XYZ file of C-alpha atoms in Angstrom:
428
model
C -92.290 -89.314 153.971
C -95.249 -89.850 156.076
C -96.320 -86.333 157.575
C -97.535 -86.026 161.095
C -100.555 -84.758 162.579
C -100.096 -81.247 164.354
C -100.498 -82.211 168.215
C -102.316 -78.831 168.939
C -105.035 -79.384 165.949
C -105.293 -83.293 165.158
C -107.130 -83.014 162.294
C -104.487 -81.071 160.747
C -100.906 -82.271 158.823
C -97.538 -80.356 160.040
C -96.163 -78.528 156.716
C -93.616 -75.696 158.268
C -91.000 -75.513 160.520
C -90.270 -72.041 162.503
C -86.699 -71.604 162.364
C -87.073 -68.206 164.247
C -83.997 -68.028 167.128
C -85.757 -66.842 169.593
C -89.495 -68.732 168.814
C -91.800 -67.912 172.509
C -94.321 -70.704 170.887
C -93.448 -74.476 172.765
C -93.038 -76.560 169.528
C -91.637 -75.095 166.197
C -93.290 -77.598 164.102
C -97.050 -75.845 162.754
C -99.683 -76.551 160.883
C -101.609 -74.615 158.976
C -103.572 -73.054 161.934
C -100.470 -72.878 164.257
C -98.993 -70.443 161.829
C -102.329 -67.991 161.794
C -102.474 -68.406 165.577
C -99.295 -68.461 166.961
C -96.414 -67.438 164.328
C -98.036 -64.942 162.452
C -95.994 -62.068 162.829
C -93.019 -63.456 162.476
C -94.010 -66.342 159.669
C -90.942 -64.983 157.499
C -89.367 -67.559 159.556
C -91.494 -70.568 158.978
C -89.874 -72.844 156.610
C -92.325 -74.931 154.863
C -90.981 -78.618 154.776
C -92.170 -79.961 151.726
C -89.709 -77.078 150.217
C -87.336 -77.306 152.566
C -86.798 -80.959 151.301
C -86.618 -79.679 147.624
C -84.295 -77.455 148.350
C -82.038 -79.972 149.984
C -82.251 -82.390 146.824
C -81.728 -79.578 144.824
C -78.148 -79.118 146.667
C -77.782 -82.641 147.171
C -77.922 -83.059 143.413
C -76.067 -79.547 142.520
C -73.209 -81.423 145.164
C -73.101 -84.495 142.795
C -73.325 -82.367 139.537
C -70.020 -80.348 140.670
C -68.037 -83.399 142.192
C -68.549 -85.345 139.271
C -67.745 -82.082 137.185
C -64.089 -81.812 139.785
C -63.439 -85.224 139.258
C -63.367 -85.232 135.639
C -61.338 -82.568 135.528
C -59.027 -83.723 137.754
C -58.892 -87.176 135.614
C -57.780 -84.997 132.707
C -55.011 -83.423 134.347
C -53.522 -86.793 135.662
C -53.838 -88.049 132.366
C -52.440 -85.264 130.198
C -49.361 -85.143 133.087
C -49.075 -89.167 132.558
C -48.672 -88.110 128.719
C -45.769 -85.571 128.902
C -44.253 -87.854 131.673
C -44.115 -90.643 129.342
C -43.290 -88.759 126.088
C -40.427 -86.681 127.909
C -38.723 -90.050 129.660
C -38.895 -91.975 126.183
C -37.200 -88.842 124.516
C -34.444 -88.348 126.699
C -33.565 -92.080 127.821
C -33.481 -92.660 123.597
C -30.384 -90.194 123.920
C -28.719 -90.686 127.011
C -25.042 -90.762 126.528
C -25.825 -88.797 122.741
C -25.683 -85.446 124.630
C -23.186 -82.910 122.283
C -22.130 -80.070 124.392
C -22.566 -76.814 122.231
C -20.881 -74.138 124.572
C -19.858 -72.056 121.378
C -22.629 -72.559 119.509
C -25.635 -69.775 119.986
C -29.019 -69.991 120.085
C -30.452 -68.389 117.194
C -27.624 -70.366 115.186
C -28.362 -73.981 116.302
C -32.075 -73.168 115.718
C -30.999 -72.445 112.238
C -29.081 -75.448 112.020
C -31.955 -77.434 113.482
C -34.555 -75.900 111.267
C -32.418 -76.914 108.294
C -31.799 -80.592 109.152
C -35.742 -81.156 109.881
C -36.385 -79.151 106.927
C -34.064 -81.059 104.743
C -35.628 -84.107 106.277
C -39.249 -83.516 105.869
C -38.594 -83.196 101.885
C -36.586 -86.816 101.877
C -39.604 -87.929 103.508
C -41.988 -86.092 101.169
C -40.048 -87.344 98.412
C -39.969 -91.177 99.217
C -44.208 -90.472 99.978
C -44.577 -89.055 96.807
C -42.855 -92.478 94.669
C -44.387 -94.710 96.413
C -48.164 -92.620 95.655
C -46.628 -92.838 92.177
C -45.689 -96.820 92.180
C -48.995 -97.321 94.108
C -51.307 -95.162 91.460
C -49.547 -96.937 88.702
C -50.227 -100.217 89.870
C -53.786 -99.753 91.182
C -54.754 -98.312 87.575
C -52.759 -101.207 85.277
C -54.491 -103.467 87.872
C -57.786 -102.007 86.902
C -57.529 -101.414 83.236
C -56.383 -105.202 83.134
C -59.405 -106.249 84.940
C -61.708 -104.220 82.478
C -60.388 -105.435 79.370
C -60.408 -109.229 80.613
C -64.342 -108.550 81.768
C -65.149 -107.569 78.163
C -63.155 -110.061 76.590
C -65.447 -112.252 79.018
C -68.559 -111.035 77.853
C -67.658 -110.938 74.040
C -66.791 -114.910 74.159
C -70.359 -115.360 76.256
C -72.142 -113.569 73.411
C -70.533 -115.494 70.521
C -70.804 -119.224 72.265
C -74.765 -117.972 72.647
C -74.444 -117.475 69.085
C -72.856 -120.690 68.223
C -75.480 -122.359 70.540
C -78.225 -120.690 69.081
C -76.950 -121.749 65.015
C -76.591 -125.079 66.327
C -80.294 -125.641 68.074
C -81.489 -124.259 64.861
C -79.094 -126.743 62.446
C -80.381 -130.001 64.458
C -83.806 -129.522 65.297
C -85.038 -127.412 62.130
C -86.170 -129.051 58.922
C -84.180 -127.450 56.436
C -82.661 -128.385 52.923
C -78.774 -129.025 52.168
C -78.560 -125.348 50.939
C -79.830 -124.233 54.240
C -77.714 -126.536 56.199
C -74.500 -125.587 53.922
C -75.077 -122.123 54.995
C -76.157 -122.920 58.580
C -72.814 -125.329 58.501
C -70.726 -122.414 57.224
C -72.075 -119.814 60.267
C -70.818 -122.472 62.726
C -67.615 -122.438 61.558
C -67.051 -118.492 61.157
C -68.489 -118.148 64.919
C -66.005 -120.776 66.079
C -63.521 -118.951 64.133
C -64.057 -115.749 65.737
C -64.270 -117.536 69.297
C -60.919 -118.880 68.892
C -59.582 -115.664 66.932
C -60.951 -113.636 70.518
C -58.903 -116.477 72.608
C -55.474 -115.723 70.515
C -56.189 -111.587 70.654
C -57.111 -111.984 74.477
C -53.459 -114.027 75.037
C -51.546 -111.371 72.694
C -53.269 -108.254 74.245
C -52.199 -109.941 78.049
C -48.881 -110.262 76.757
C -48.280 -106.797 75.331
C -50.011 -105.710 78.820
C -47.366 -107.256 80.511
C -44.503 -106.197 78.492
C -45.721 -102.494 78.737
C -46.054 -103.036 82.167
C -42.716 -103.815 82.804
C -41.406 -101.663 80.588
C -43.535 -98.508 82.449
C -42.120 -99.893 85.570
C -38.683 -99.353 84.633
C -39.477 -95.313 84.714
C -41.776 -95.857 87.822
C -39.481 -94.479 90.985
C -38.985 -97.193 93.038
C -38.580 -97.349 97.008
C -34.889 -97.438 97.949
C -34.200 -99.406 101.615
C -30.853 -97.331 101.290
C -32.434 -93.845 101.300
C -34.974 -94.667 103.668
C -32.119 -96.022 105.962
C -30.144 -92.438 105.506
C -33.383 -90.525 106.443
C -33.546 -92.778 109.734
C -29.928 -92.468 110.529
C -30.009 -88.466 110.416
C -32.904 -88.399 112.283
C -31.029 -90.380 115.059
C -28.091 -88.202 114.655
C -30.151 -84.926 115.225
C -31.812 -85.732 118.017
C -27.709 -85.171 119.773
C -27.869 -81.882 118.614
C -30.766 -80.717 119.508
C -31.424 -82.746 122.692
C -30.766 -79.731 124.480
C -34.006 -77.743 123.019
C -36.022 -80.827 123.392
C -35.298 -81.006 127.040
C -35.875 -77.217 127.628
C -39.054 -77.683 125.694
C -41.117 -80.650 127.229
C -38.821 -81.421 129.931
C -40.684 -82.157 133.174
C -40.686 -79.300 135.554
C -40.776 -80.151 139.364
C -42.863 -77.001 139.936
C -43.470 -75.883 143.565
C -40.898 -77.594 145.834
C -40.463 -77.622 149.731
C -36.976 -77.285 151.326
C -36.039 -79.744 153.730
C -33.706 -78.936 156.311
C -31.306 -80.665 159.766
C -33.175 -80.227 162.678
C -29.601 -78.611 163.952
C -30.049 -76.212 160.801
C -33.317 -75.248 161.190
C -32.756 -74.369 165.090
C -29.925 -72.424 164.468
C -31.669 -70.482 161.825
C -28.896 -70.833 159.022
C -31.279 -70.386 156.197
C -34.631 -69.173 156.318
C -37.336 -69.663 153.639
C -40.343 -67.310 152.050
C -44.062 -67.905 153.280
C -44.410 -70.608 150.001
C -41.299 -71.947 150.724
C -40.269 -71.555 147.224
C -37.029 -68.787 148.269
C -34.358 -69.718 150.107
C -32.105 -66.857 151.853
C -28.752 -67.080 153.968
C -29.115 -65.770 157.409
C -25.586 -66.489 159.431
C -22.892 -68.820 159.045
C -22.799 -72.246 161.357
C -19.470 -73.573 160.386
C -19.304 -75.086 157.169
C -23.057 -76.274 157.459
C -24.767 -73.944 154.636
C -26.661 -76.783 152.568
C -30.133 -76.646 151.696
C -32.241 -79.867 150.096
C -35.289 -79.438 148.000
C -37.516 -82.331 149.432
C -39.010 -84.248 146.404
C -36.096 -86.358 144.683
C -34.871 -85.581 141.176
C -36.226 -88.257 138.509
C -34.490 -88.587 134.938
C -34.739 -85.825 132.598
C -36.163 -83.404 134.782
C -34.697 -79.718 135.725
C -34.806 -77.692 138.381
C -34.359 -73.381 137.441
C -33.204 -71.804 140.007
C -33.227 -67.364 139.879
C -29.969 -65.630 141.415
C -31.999 -63.287 143.415
C -28.465 -61.901 145.234
C -25.254 -63.754 144.525
C -23.544 -63.282 148.116
C -19.971 -64.242 148.878
C -20.833 -68.023 147.265
C -23.933 -69.623 145.898
C -23.837 -72.778 144.462
C -26.727 -75.074 142.784
C -26.802 -78.606 141.753
C -27.835 -81.964 143.251
C -26.714 -84.114 145.635
C -27.266 -87.371 147.629
C -29.630 -86.962 150.249
C -28.651 -89.666 152.613
C -24.841 -88.744 152.106
C -25.453 -85.390 152.728
C -27.797 -85.833 156.086
C -24.690 -88.538 157.603
C -22.636 -85.673 156.935
C -24.671 -83.440 159.089
C -24.885 -80.998 155.722
C -20.680 -80.419 156.447
C -19.600 -78.626 153.295
C -16.320 -80.300 153.255
C -14.542 -80.308 149.537
C -12.296 -83.119 150.460
C -14.013 -85.285 152.085
C -15.876 -87.710 149.573
C -18.983 -88.450 151.393
C -20.645 -84.444 151.568
C -22.217 -86.542 148.533
C -22.285 -82.900 146.218
C -21.944 -82.696 142.676
C -22.716 -78.784 141.925
C -21.857 -75.887 140.240
C -20.805 -72.489 142.439
C -20.688 -68.494 141.062
C -16.849 -68.466 141.761
C -16.563 -70.830 138.741
C -15.673 -73.916 140.241
C -17.181 -77.400 139.471
C -17.422 -79.648 143.080
C -17.653 -83.411 142.654
C -17.773 -85.581 146.179
C -16.165 -88.417 143.906
C -12.892 -86.151 142.909
C -10.150 -85.047 145.129
C -10.771 -80.910 144.343
C -7.998 -79.378 142.591
C -8.021 -75.926 141.759
C -6.313 -76.102 138.534
C -8.683 -79.190 137.216
C -12.541 -77.628 138.717
C -12.224 -74.179 137.916
C -13.510 -73.406 134.297
C -13.335 -69.157 134.580
C -17.087 -68.876 133.732
C -19.353 -67.782 136.506
C -22.918 -66.624 137.194
C -23.727 -63.732 139.042
C -27.197 -61.883 140.484
C -29.975 -61.967 138.195
C -28.913 -65.511 136.209
C -30.606 -68.646 135.931
C -29.442 -71.720 136.551
C -30.692 -74.634 135.155
C -30.207 -78.023 136.884
C -30.638 -81.257 134.520
C -30.389 -84.711 135.868
C -29.351 -86.659 133.150
C -28.006 -89.800 134.983
C -24.433 -90.330 135.466
C -24.043 -86.773 135.337
C -25.855 -83.621 135.429
C -25.798 -80.564 133.317
C -25.797 -76.732 134.043
C -27.177 -73.883 132.265
C -26.306 -70.734 133.067
C -28.953 -68.204 131.309
C -28.622 -64.256 131.267
C -32.354 -63.259 130.363
C -33.131 -65.239 126.781
C -29.570 -65.870 126.055
C -27.802 -68.486 127.594
C -23.986 -67.580 128.273
C -22.625 -71.248 129.075
C -22.812 -74.993 130.241
C -21.585 -77.186 132.318
C -21.114 -81.011 132.771
C -20.325 -82.699 136.321
C -19.977 -86.649 135.741
C -19.568 -89.279 138.614
C -23.057 -89.459 139.542
C -23.923 -93.105 140.301
C -28.241 -92.959 139.882
C -28.121 -96.322 142.368
C -26.076 -95.254 145.325
C -26.918 -96.007 148.538
C -26.654 -92.478 149.693
C -29.450 -91.680 147.572
C -32.126 -90.313 146.313
C -30.640 -87.786 143.929
C -32.670 -84.184 145.408
C -31.155 -80.930 144.023
C -29.726 -78.791 146.380
C -28.515 -75.126 147.270
C -25.289 -74.338 149.120
C -25.091 -70.485 149.964
C -22.892 -67.939 152.525
C -23.441 -64.273 153.329
C -25.991 -62.791 151.623
C -27.021 -65.229 149.255
C -30.855 -65.575 147.982
C -31.977 -68.026 145.666
C -35.783 -68.381 144.633
C -37.358 -71.379 142.558
C -39.070 -70.770 139.178
C -42.239 -72.503 138.401
C -43.023 -72.387 134.915
């Protein structure tokens, strides 16, 4: 950066700028002489230009560092969320229609049953692994042993061949008498016989080793494909029995949600929400218009948890067709199939917009009340609703007939309540 000369002292460079708010001097740019003559009384407000730019460079570098750190953390978070979503959707889709209703099975009994099955499968898998390991180790040791013995025989043959060559050279090159020639010939014949014998021994040893291998192989545990298939089938079967636990542990929660209201409802104040838009409370009745929707559609395998803060005279939670409810102005009319709701109410009834309402067919005598936690799980063609009292599951119901591809969609979580009702969305 080029530094200009002071306009009052041409021989000196500008080195500072005065930052005092009400400085009496005409120019705020100052050289050393200006500081001594005009800014000495408030020199603490004079900022050296070089130091100022160093501070700015430091701040800029620090900001870039912080931005990079925040960006990296955001990318890591997004990758974790994507992995969880991928894992959840793959697990749930494999078991689309295989979920078994377990009303009469207590959670602790289910846990024991699951652990026993998983433990049994692990034992069987370990048994198969041990068998395969023994087989592989035996094969490897046998192979190494044969290779070693063959190498030893080859070495012996090479040594014998060297002796024969040496004997032949002596026989052909040396001048010896007949007696010596006879002796050399005998030695040559003996060496050749030894090589032939060693070849026979090698062949006999190989034959015996193959025979021993066949005998030993009979006693080595063999991999049983039927056993492997049986284990695989058992793994598939237990998924249907523990599917609820899997969804509970790794299911994707929707997290913080916003409520969406029809303008007419919002204007008349039928509902109110807390400041963080996670609590819905009934204010006054406006005919049968008493629906509230969560704005974000619920995807396959996802769940929403509703805490019943106050039950009131009527409370219902579940899912519904967003466009269908909006088109009907949020009217709740159980005889009208267009209202678009699939939910379970606190008075023990299942409400299904695809079926005409019947007290005898839709009443199951199980209810939830103030303090209960209601978990709504969307599983494609049906919704599963679990009711929990603290850590104990009270019961679950299943409402079928949902069309995921309906033109009245998308599928969204719904709340339907009357006087004195209050519900809170739970994040976990």
